[in-house]
Short mmCIF file of C-alpha atoms in Angstrom, two decimals:
data_model
loop_
_atom_site.label_atom_id
_atom_site.label_comp_id
_atom_site.label_asym_id
_atom_site.label_seq_id
_atom_site.Cartn_x
_atom_site.Cartn_y
_atom_site.Cartn_z
CA UNK A 203 -7.59 12.73 57.48
CA UNK A 204 -5.68 9.59 57.00
CA UNK A 205 -8.83 7.60 54.62
CA UNK A 206 -9.14 10.94 52.32
CA UNK A 207 -5.15 11.21 51.82
CA UNK A 208 -5.12 7.55 50.66
CA UNK A 209 -8.57 8.14 48.75
CA UNK A 210 -5.94 11.01 46.99
CA UNK A 211 -3.83 8.48 46.09
CA UNK A 212 -6.14 5.58 44.70
CA UNK A 213 -7.59 8.65 42.44
CA UNK A 214 -3.87 9.76 41.45
CA UNK A 215 -3.40 6.09 40.34
CA UNK A 216 -6.21 6.01 38.29
CA UNK A 217 -5.31 8.84 36.40
CA UNK A 218 -1.92 7.62 35.99
CA UNK A 219 -3.77 3.83 34.76
CA UNK A 220 -5.54 6.07 32.56
CA UNK A 221 -2.31 8.04 31.09
CA UNK A 222 -0.22 4.72 29.99
CA UNK A 223 -0.92 2.92 26.67
CA UNK A 224 0.04 -0.47 25.22
CA UNK A 225 2.28 1.61 23.01
CA UNK A 226 3.98 5.21 22.82
CA UNK A 227 6.57 6.19 20.27
CA UNK A 228 8.87 9.25 20.74
CA UNK A 229 11.40 8.87 18.12
CA UNK A 230 13.09 12.20 17.13
CA UNK A 231 13.24 11.92 13.04
CA UNK A 232 9.66 11.10 12.51
CA UNK A 233 8.93 14.34 10.47
CA UNK A 234 5.22 13.70 9.71
CA UNK A 235 2.28 13.84 12.18
CA UNK A 236 0.95 10.12 11.60
CA UNK A 237 2.14 6.39 11.49
CA UNK A 238 0.78 3.38 10.80
CA UNK A 239 0.68 0.31 13.14
CA UNK A 240 -0.23 -2.91 10.72
CA UNK A 241 -1.43 -5.55 12.73
CA UNK A 242 -0.05 -8.85 11.40
CA UNK A 243 -2.31 -11.48 10.98
CA UNK A 244 -1.98 -15.27 13.20
CA UNK A 245 -0.53 -16.70 10.44
CA UNK A 246 2.27 -14.23 10.47
CA UNK A 247 2.35 -13.85 6.51
CA UNK A 248 0.30 -10.71 5.67
CA UNK A 249 -1.31 -7.40 7.28
CA UNK A 250 -4.62 -8.31 9.30
CA UNK A 251 -5.22 -4.64 9.57
CA UNK A 252 -3.61 -1.25 9.46
CA UNK A 253 -4.14 1.82 11.81
CA UNK A 254 -3.47 4.98 11.29
CA UNK A 255 -2.18 6.90 14.34
CA UNK A 256 -2.08 10.65 14.93
CA UNK A 257 0.83 12.57 16.92
CA UNK A 258 -1.14 13.93 20.07
CA UNK A 259 1.09 16.04 22.62
CA UNK A 260 4.64 15.34 20.78
CA UNK A 261 3.97 11.34 20.94
CA UNK A 262 2.06 8.53 19.26
CA UNK A 263 0.05 5.99 21.40
CA UNK A 264 -2.14 2.92 20.33
CA UNK A 265 -3.63 0.55 22.80
CA UNK A 266 -3.70 -3.44 21.61
CA UNK A 267 -7.32 -5.17 21.98
CA UNK A 268 -7.91 -8.74 23.09
CA UNK A 269 -5.83 -10.60 25.49
CA UNK A 270 -3.48 -11.88 22.88
CA UNK A 271 0.16 -10.55 22.27
CA UNK A 272 0.16 -9.46 18.65
CA UNK A 273 3.37 -8.98 16.11
CA UNK A 274 3.02 -5.75 14.21
CA UNK A 275 4.87 -3.05 12.14
CA UNK A 276 5.59 0.65 12.73
CA UNK A 277 4.93 2.02 9.01
CA UNK A 278 7.08 5.27 9.12
CA UNK A 279 6.69 7.58 6.03
CA UNK A 280 10.01 8.90 5.03
CA UNK A 281 9.66 10.75 1.91
CA UNK A 282 9.13 8.66 -0.87
CA UNK A 283 9.92 5.60 1.19
CA UNK A 284 8.43 4.07 4.06
CA UNK A 285 10.51 2.38 7.00
CA UNK A 286 9.08 -0.52 9.15
CA UNK A 287 9.94 -1.40 12.55
CA UNK A 288 8.88 -4.27 14.32
CA UNK A 289 7.42 -4.83 17.74
CA UNK A 290 5.23 -7.05 20.02
CA UNK A 291 2.44 -5.68 21.64
CA UNK A 292 1.40 -7.65 24.93
CA UNK A 293 -2.25 -6.70 26.69
CA UNK A 294 -1.22 -5.31 30.21
CA UNK A 295 1.96 -4.25 29.03
CA UNK A 296 2.98 -0.77 28.30
CA UNK A 297 5.78 0.17 25.79
CA UNK A 298 7.92 3.37 25.24
CA UNK A 299 10.24 3.74 21.87
CA UNK A 300 12.53 6.61 21.97
CA UNK A 301 15.40 7.57 20.11
CA UNK A 302 15.61 7.33 16.25
CA UNK A 303 14.07 5.38 13.79
CA UNK A 304 17.61 3.84 13.13
CA UNK A 305 18.80 3.52 16.63
CA UNK A 306 15.53 2.90 19.10
CA UNK A 307 15.08 1.46 22.46
CA UNK A 308 12.59 0.02 24.44
CA UNK A 309 11.41 0.99 28.05
CA UNK A 310 8.29 0.27 29.67
CA UNK A 311 6.80 -2.13 32.34
CA UNK A 312 8.82 -5.90 33.22
CA UNK A 313 8.10 -7.42 29.78
CA UNK A 314 9.60 -4.54 27.80
CA UNK A 315 12.36 -4.50 30.35
CA UNK A 316 13.54 -7.99 29.82
CA UNK A 317 13.52 -6.95 26.13
CA UNK A 318 15.47 -4.15 26.46
CA UNK A 319 17.86 -5.95 28.49
CA UNK A 320 18.50 -8.66 26.06
CA UNK A 321 18.97 -6.40 23.12
CA UNK A 322 21.57 -4.59 25.20
CA UNK A 323 23.24 -7.89 25.15
CA UNK A 324 23.25 -8.49 21.49
CA UNK A 325 23.49 -5.04 20.23
CA UNK A 326 26.98 -4.97 19.63
CA UNK A 327 26.62 -8.31 17.21
CA UNK A 328 23.69 -6.82 15.56
CA UNK A 329 25.63 -3.61 14.86
CA UNK A 330 28.17 -5.91 13.05
CA UNK A 331 25.83 -7.40 10.99
CA UNK A 332 24.58 -4.17 9.76
CA UNK A 333 27.87 -2.61 9.22
CA UNK A 334 28.55 -5.63 7.03
CA UNK A 335 25.45 -5.64 5.16
CA UNK A 336 25.27 -1.84 4.73
CA UNK A 337 28.93 -1.99 3.22
CA UNK A 338 28.11 -5.15 1.20
CA UNK A 339 25.03 -2.96 -0.30
CA UNK A 340 26.96 -0.12 -1.19
CA UNK A 341 29.91 -1.81 -2.73
CA UNK A 342 27.03 -3.49 -4.91
CA UNK A 343 25.80 -0.24 -5.85
CA UNK A 344 29.00 1.00 -6.86
CA UNK A 345 29.44 -1.99 -9.26
CA UNK A 346 31.03 -4.61 -7.60
CA UNK A 347 30.88 -8.33 -8.49
CA UNK A 348 28.19 -10.29 -6.24
CA UNK A 349 29.91 -13.35 -6.22
CA UNK A 350 33.41 -11.85 -5.25
CA UNK A 351 31.59 -9.65 -2.53
CA UNK A 352 29.72 -12.59 -0.94
CA UNK A 353 32.86 -14.81 -0.64
CA UNK A 354 34.41 -11.74 1.23
CA UNK A 355 31.55 -11.27 3.95
CA UNK A 356 29.94 -14.64 4.17
CA UNK A 357 32.72 -16.35 6.43
CA UNK A 358 32.49 -12.98 8.91
CA UNK A 359 28.46 -12.57 8.62
CA UNK A 360 28.04 -16.23 9.06
CA UNK A 361 30.43 -16.50 12.40
CA UNK A 362 28.34 -13.27 13.99
CA UNK A 363 25.01 -15.05 12.88
CA UNK A 364 25.87 -18.04 14.62
CA UNK A 365 27.33 -16.28 17.89
CA UNK A 366 23.75 -14.49 17.67
CA UNK A 367 21.94 -17.73 17.42
CA UNK A 368 23.59 -19.32 19.84
CA UNK A 369 22.76 -16.37 22.64
CA UNK A 370 19.26 -16.37 21.51
CA UNK A 371 19.03 -20.15 21.81
CA UNK A 372 20.86 -20.26 25.35
CA UNK A 373 18.31 -17.67 26.51
CA UNK A 374 15.58 -19.57 25.75
CA UNK A 375 17.17 -22.57 27.45
CA UNK A 376 17.88 -20.74 30.69
CA UNK A 377 14.63 -18.80 30.54
CA UNK A 378 11.89 -21.23 29.87
CA UNK A 379 9.29 -19.22 31.48
CA UNK A 380 9.75 -15.82 29.98
CA UNK A 381 7.52 -14.57 27.03
CA UNK A 382 10.60 -13.04 25.67
CA UNK A 383 12.21 -16.82 24.95
CA UNK A 384 8.89 -17.07 22.96
CA UNK A 385 9.54 -13.96 20.95
CA UNK A 386 12.85 -15.32 20.19
CA UNK A 387 11.37 -18.72 18.60
CA UNK A 388 10.82 -17.11 14.87
CA UNK A 389 14.77 -15.81 15.26
CA UNK A 390 16.50 -19.00 16.03
CA UNK A 391 17.63 -21.39 13.26
CA UNK A 392 16.12 -24.53 15.03
CA UNK A 393 13.13 -23.28 16.18
CA UNK A 394 11.21 -26.64 16.59
CA UNK A 395 14.01 -27.82 18.96
CA UNK A 396 13.87 -24.46 21.10
CA UNK A 397 9.83 -25.01 21.43
CA UNK A 398 10.46 -28.06 23.55
CA UNK A 399 12.38 -26.09 26.05
CA UNK A 400 9.01 -23.51 26.81
CA UNK A 401 7.51 -24.07 29.86
CA UNK A 402 3.97 -25.36 29.22
CA UNK A 403 2.15 -22.51 31.36
CA UNK A 404 3.11 -20.20 28.68
CA UNK A 405 1.54 -22.16 25.80
CA UNK A 406 -1.93 -21.12 26.77
CA UNK A 407 -1.06 -17.32 27.69
CA UNK A 408 -0.86 -14.18 26.38
CA UNK A 409 1.44 -15.52 23.71
CA UNK A 410 -0.66 -18.46 22.57
CA UNK A 411 -1.08 -17.35 19.17
CA UNK A 412 2.69 -17.63 18.54
CA UNK A 413 2.78 -20.97 19.91
CA UNK A 414 -0.22 -22.57 18.28
CA UNK A 415 1.53 -21.56 15.13
CA UNK A 416 4.61 -23.69 16.17
CA UNK A 417 2.50 -26.32 17.58
CA UNK A 418 0.97 -26.82 14.11
CA UNK A 419 4.06 -26.79 12.64
CA UNK A 420 4.90 -29.35 14.84
CA UNK A 421 2.50 -31.73 13.74
CA UNK A 422 2.66 -30.94 10.18
CA UNK A 423 6.19 -31.87 10.66
CA UNK A 424 5.13 -35.42 12.37
CA UNK A 425 2.53 -35.86 9.39
CA UNK A 426 5.28 -35.28 7.25
CA UNK A 427 7.37 -38.26 8.45
CA UNK A 428 4.14 -40.66 8.89
CA UNK A 429 3.70 -39.89 4.97
CA UNK A 430 7.65 -40.28 4.56
CA UNK A 431 7.35 -43.81 6.08
CA UNK A 432 5.12 -44.72 4.08
CA UNK A 433 6.82 -44.17 0.63
CA UNK A 434 9.78 -46.02 1.41
CA UNK A 435 11.48 -47.65 -1.93
CA UNK A 436 9.51 -51.16 -2.43
CA UNK A 437 6.14 -49.56 -1.07
CA UNK A 438 3.25 -49.02 -3.31
CA UNK A 439 2.93 -45.60 -4.56
CA UNK A 440 -0.43 -43.88 -3.28
CA UNK A 441 -3.01 -44.14 -6.17
CA UNK A 442 -4.40 -40.36 -7.59
CA UNK A 443 -6.75 -39.06 -10.05
CA UNK A 444 -6.20 -35.69 -11.09
CA UNK A 445 -7.48 -33.78 -14.48
CA UNK A 446 -4.79 -34.16 -17.10
CA UNK A 447 -4.23 -31.45 -19.46
CA UNK A 448 -7.60 -31.73 -21.69
CA UNK A 449 -9.51 -31.63 -18.57
CA UNK A 450 -9.94 -35.55 -18.13
CA UNK A 451 -9.71 -37.43 -15.40
CA UNK A 452 -6.25 -39.72 -14.99
CA UNK A 453 -5.27 -42.16 -12.83
CA UNK A 454 -1.76 -43.09 -11.73
CA UNK A 455 -2.58 -46.86 -11.51
CA UNK A 456 -3.45 -46.67 -15.56
CA UNK A 457 -0.02 -46.12 -16.43
CA UNK A 458 1.02 -49.41 -15.08
CA UNK A 459 3.52 -51.53 -17.26
CA UNK A 460 5.86 -48.84 -17.51
CA UNK A 461 8.42 -47.07 -15.56
CA UNK A 462 6.69 -43.75 -14.25
CA UNK A 463 8.40 -40.58 -13.22
CA UNK A 464 6.07 -38.50 -10.98
CA UNK A 465 7.68 -34.66 -10.96
CA UNK A 466 5.84 -31.92 -8.75
CA UNK A 467 6.64 -28.73 -10.13
CA UNK A 468 5.21 -25.62 -10.85
CA UNK A 469 5.51 -22.85 -13.78
CA UNK A 470 7.14 -20.55 -10.41
CA UNK A 471 9.88 -22.85 -9.69
CA UNK A 472 13.24 -21.88 -11.50
CA UNK A 473 14.69 -25.19 -10.96
CA UNK A 474 12.04 -26.91 -12.37
CA UNK A 475 12.11 -24.70 -15.37
CA UNK A 476 15.99 -25.29 -15.27
CA UNK A 477 15.84 -29.33 -15.23
CA UNK A 478 13.48 -29.65 -18.48
CA UNK A 479 15.95 -29.85 -21.31
CA UNK A 480 17.66 -32.77 -19.63
CA UNK A 481 14.24 -34.24 -18.96
CA UNK A 482 13.49 -33.96 -22.63
CA UNK A 483 16.68 -36.08 -23.23
CA UNK A 484 15.85 -38.79 -20.80
CA UNK A 485 12.02 -38.85 -21.99
CA UNK A 486 13.00 -39.41 -25.41
CA UNK A 487 16.10 -41.86 -24.65
CA UNK A 488 14.07 -43.95 -22.69
CA UNK A 489 10.14 -43.20 -23.85
CA UNK A 490 9.77 -46.85 -24.91
CA UNK A 491 10.05 -48.07 -20.89
CA UNK A 492 9.42 -44.41 -18.95
CA UNK A 493 6.41 -42.29 -18.78
CA UNK A 494 6.76 -39.15 -16.98
CA UNK A 495 3.57 -37.49 -15.23
CA UNK A 496 3.96 -33.67 -14.25
CA UNK A 497 1.70 -32.51 -11.79
CA UNK A 498 1.45 -28.98 -11.59
CA UNK A 499 1.50 -27.42 -8.16
CA UNK A 500 0.44 -24.17 -6.70
CA UNK A 501 0.06 -22.30 -9.59
CA UNK A 502 -3.17 -21.28 -11.97
CA UNK A 503 -4.63 -23.45 -14.75
CA UNK A 504 -3.55 -20.55 -17.06
CA UNK A 505 0.28 -20.47 -15.78
CA UNK A 506 0.28 -24.41 -15.90
CA UNK A 507 -0.64 -24.62 -19.86
CA UNK A 508 1.09 -21.81 -20.80
CA UNK A 509 4.24 -23.78 -19.04
CA UNK A 510 3.43 -26.85 -20.89
CA UNK A 511 3.51 -25.02 -23.87
CA UNK A 512 5.97 -22.49 -23.92
CA UNK A 513 8.61 -25.31 -22.98
CA UNK A 514 7.26 -28.05 -25.00
CA UNK A 515 7.13 -30.51 -22.32
CA UNK A 516 5.89 -33.78 -24.56
CA UNK A 517 5.04 -36.10 -21.73
CA UNK A 518 1.48 -36.38 -19.57
CA UNK A 519 0.45 -33.68 -17.38
CA UNK A 520 -2.08 -33.23 -14.72
CA UNK A 521 -3.07 -30.53 -12.62
CA UNK A 522 -3.14 -30.05 -8.73
CA UNK A 523 -5.12 -27.27 -7.54
CA UNK A 524 -3.68 -24.56 -5.33
CA UNK A 525 -6.13 -25.16 -2.56
CA UNK A 526 -5.42 -29.35 -2.98
CA UNK A 527 -2.90 -29.72 -0.34
CA UNK A 528 -3.83 -33.82 0.31
CA UNK A 529 -1.56 -34.79 -2.74
CA UNK A 530 1.19 -33.35 -1.59
CA UNK A 531 0.96 -34.47 2.21
CA UNK A 532 0.30 -37.79 0.94
CA UNK A 533 3.63 -37.76 -1.19
CA UNK A 534 5.46 -35.70 1.57
CA UNK A 535 6.57 -33.17 -1.19
CA UNK A 536 8.57 -30.67 0.65
CA UNK A 537 10.22 -28.88 -1.61
CA UNK A 538 10.15 -28.45 -5.55
CA UNK A 539 10.81 -30.27 -7.95
CA UNK A 540 10.16 -33.29 -6.03
CA UNK A 541 10.64 -36.36 -8.17
CA UNK A 542 9.52 -40.03 -7.63
CA UNK A 543 10.31 -43.07 -9.60
CA UNK A 544 7.82 -46.04 -9.46
CA UNK A 545 8.27 -49.28 -11.25
CA UNK A 546 5.82 -51.02 -13.68
CA UNK A 547 4.12 -52.85 -10.89
CA UNK A 548 3.54 -49.45 -8.82
CA UNK A 549 6.07 -49.84 -6.48
CA UNK A 550 8.16 -46.78 -5.47
CA UNK A 551 11.96 -47.09 -6.17
CA UNK A 552 13.41 -43.87 -5.20
CA UNK A 553 12.22 -40.12 -4.21
CA UNK A 554 14.98 -37.39 -5.18
CA UNK A 555 14.29 -33.27 -4.22
CA UNK A 556 15.95 -30.98 -6.10
CA UNK A 557 17.32 -30.58 -9.68
CA UNK A 558 20.02 -33.69 -9.01
CA UNK A 559 22.22 -34.83 -11.47
CA UNK A 560 21.88 -38.66 -9.33
CA UNK A 561 18.37 -38.76 -11.02
CA UNK A 562 19.46 -39.29 -14.43
CA UNK A 563 22.16 -41.56 -13.20
CA UNK A 564 19.52 -43.71 -11.50
CA UNK A 565 17.78 -43.58 -14.70
CA UNK A 566 20.52 -45.07 -16.62
CA UNK A 567 21.29 -47.74 -14.02
CA UNK A 568 17.49 -49.04 -14.40
CA UNK A 569 17.42 -48.98 -17.80
CA UNK A 570 20.90 -50.73 -19.04
#
């Protein structure tokens, strides 16, 4: 009899397991009978796939595939506008979302219980931030001046954001073995610094797709620093050859004998475009001593050539194809525009990132 009783418990447990899902959504204000689960790709940039889920027995359920946690969005149709709620889905864990699309809460297995506890701790700050941004949007829509509004709200907004960041950073420091800490890495300002606190045991576990992203970012940052060390003033500028605007190869070394400004830019870069009038003045002023080599990046050839013609840029131009990161990595380009001044012998004088008046002051000092 005892064995039969235990067997019945085991069967009941099995049925209970079958009833559990990775995600159960029970939000009161979802009016339709479908929602979309959009799985974000491993680079955290685009949707990898979208699954439509139909309401069954009053709720929406979804089961994650594979053995790695994934980041996804719940896309909920609401009239003509869609709302998206973000969530981590974790293999072996069960999450239930209840409440409304505006005020919702997590419950379920251990991971989500921990996440819910942290949400409860940060909720007062989150609520204040939402109120401030909502008030800002409403006043802006009513015709208020954007700059005046920004001056009013930014001190309070930044204070709240800093408090929130501090709570999350402290959580990571004090919970290095928590998978919830990994989810916070994308939410803190210094995520690479925060990553150093994460226990090694987690880096190959269920959340390894997210730790891999940061490992790649750390490797990229290290390579950038190494490249910068080779670009110190006095070092030779790395030679390269790219096609000019007529499709002919042009080597940097072929411009020796004059000072050269390498201008890394793109037609999509507002600050690059804003700097052209002043650059034209200085190119005309020092054309006997100076050559500018515009290096177009992250553009199509058509947009590059159209921008050169539209803005009537009189200096030399080459095109760096979108899939060619070699030159940008070699020159440690981390922002646009980036301008590097090279002397007549091919040695680096200085690199200036952004549209900075110091660039033109330096040219005046060099050519006086």
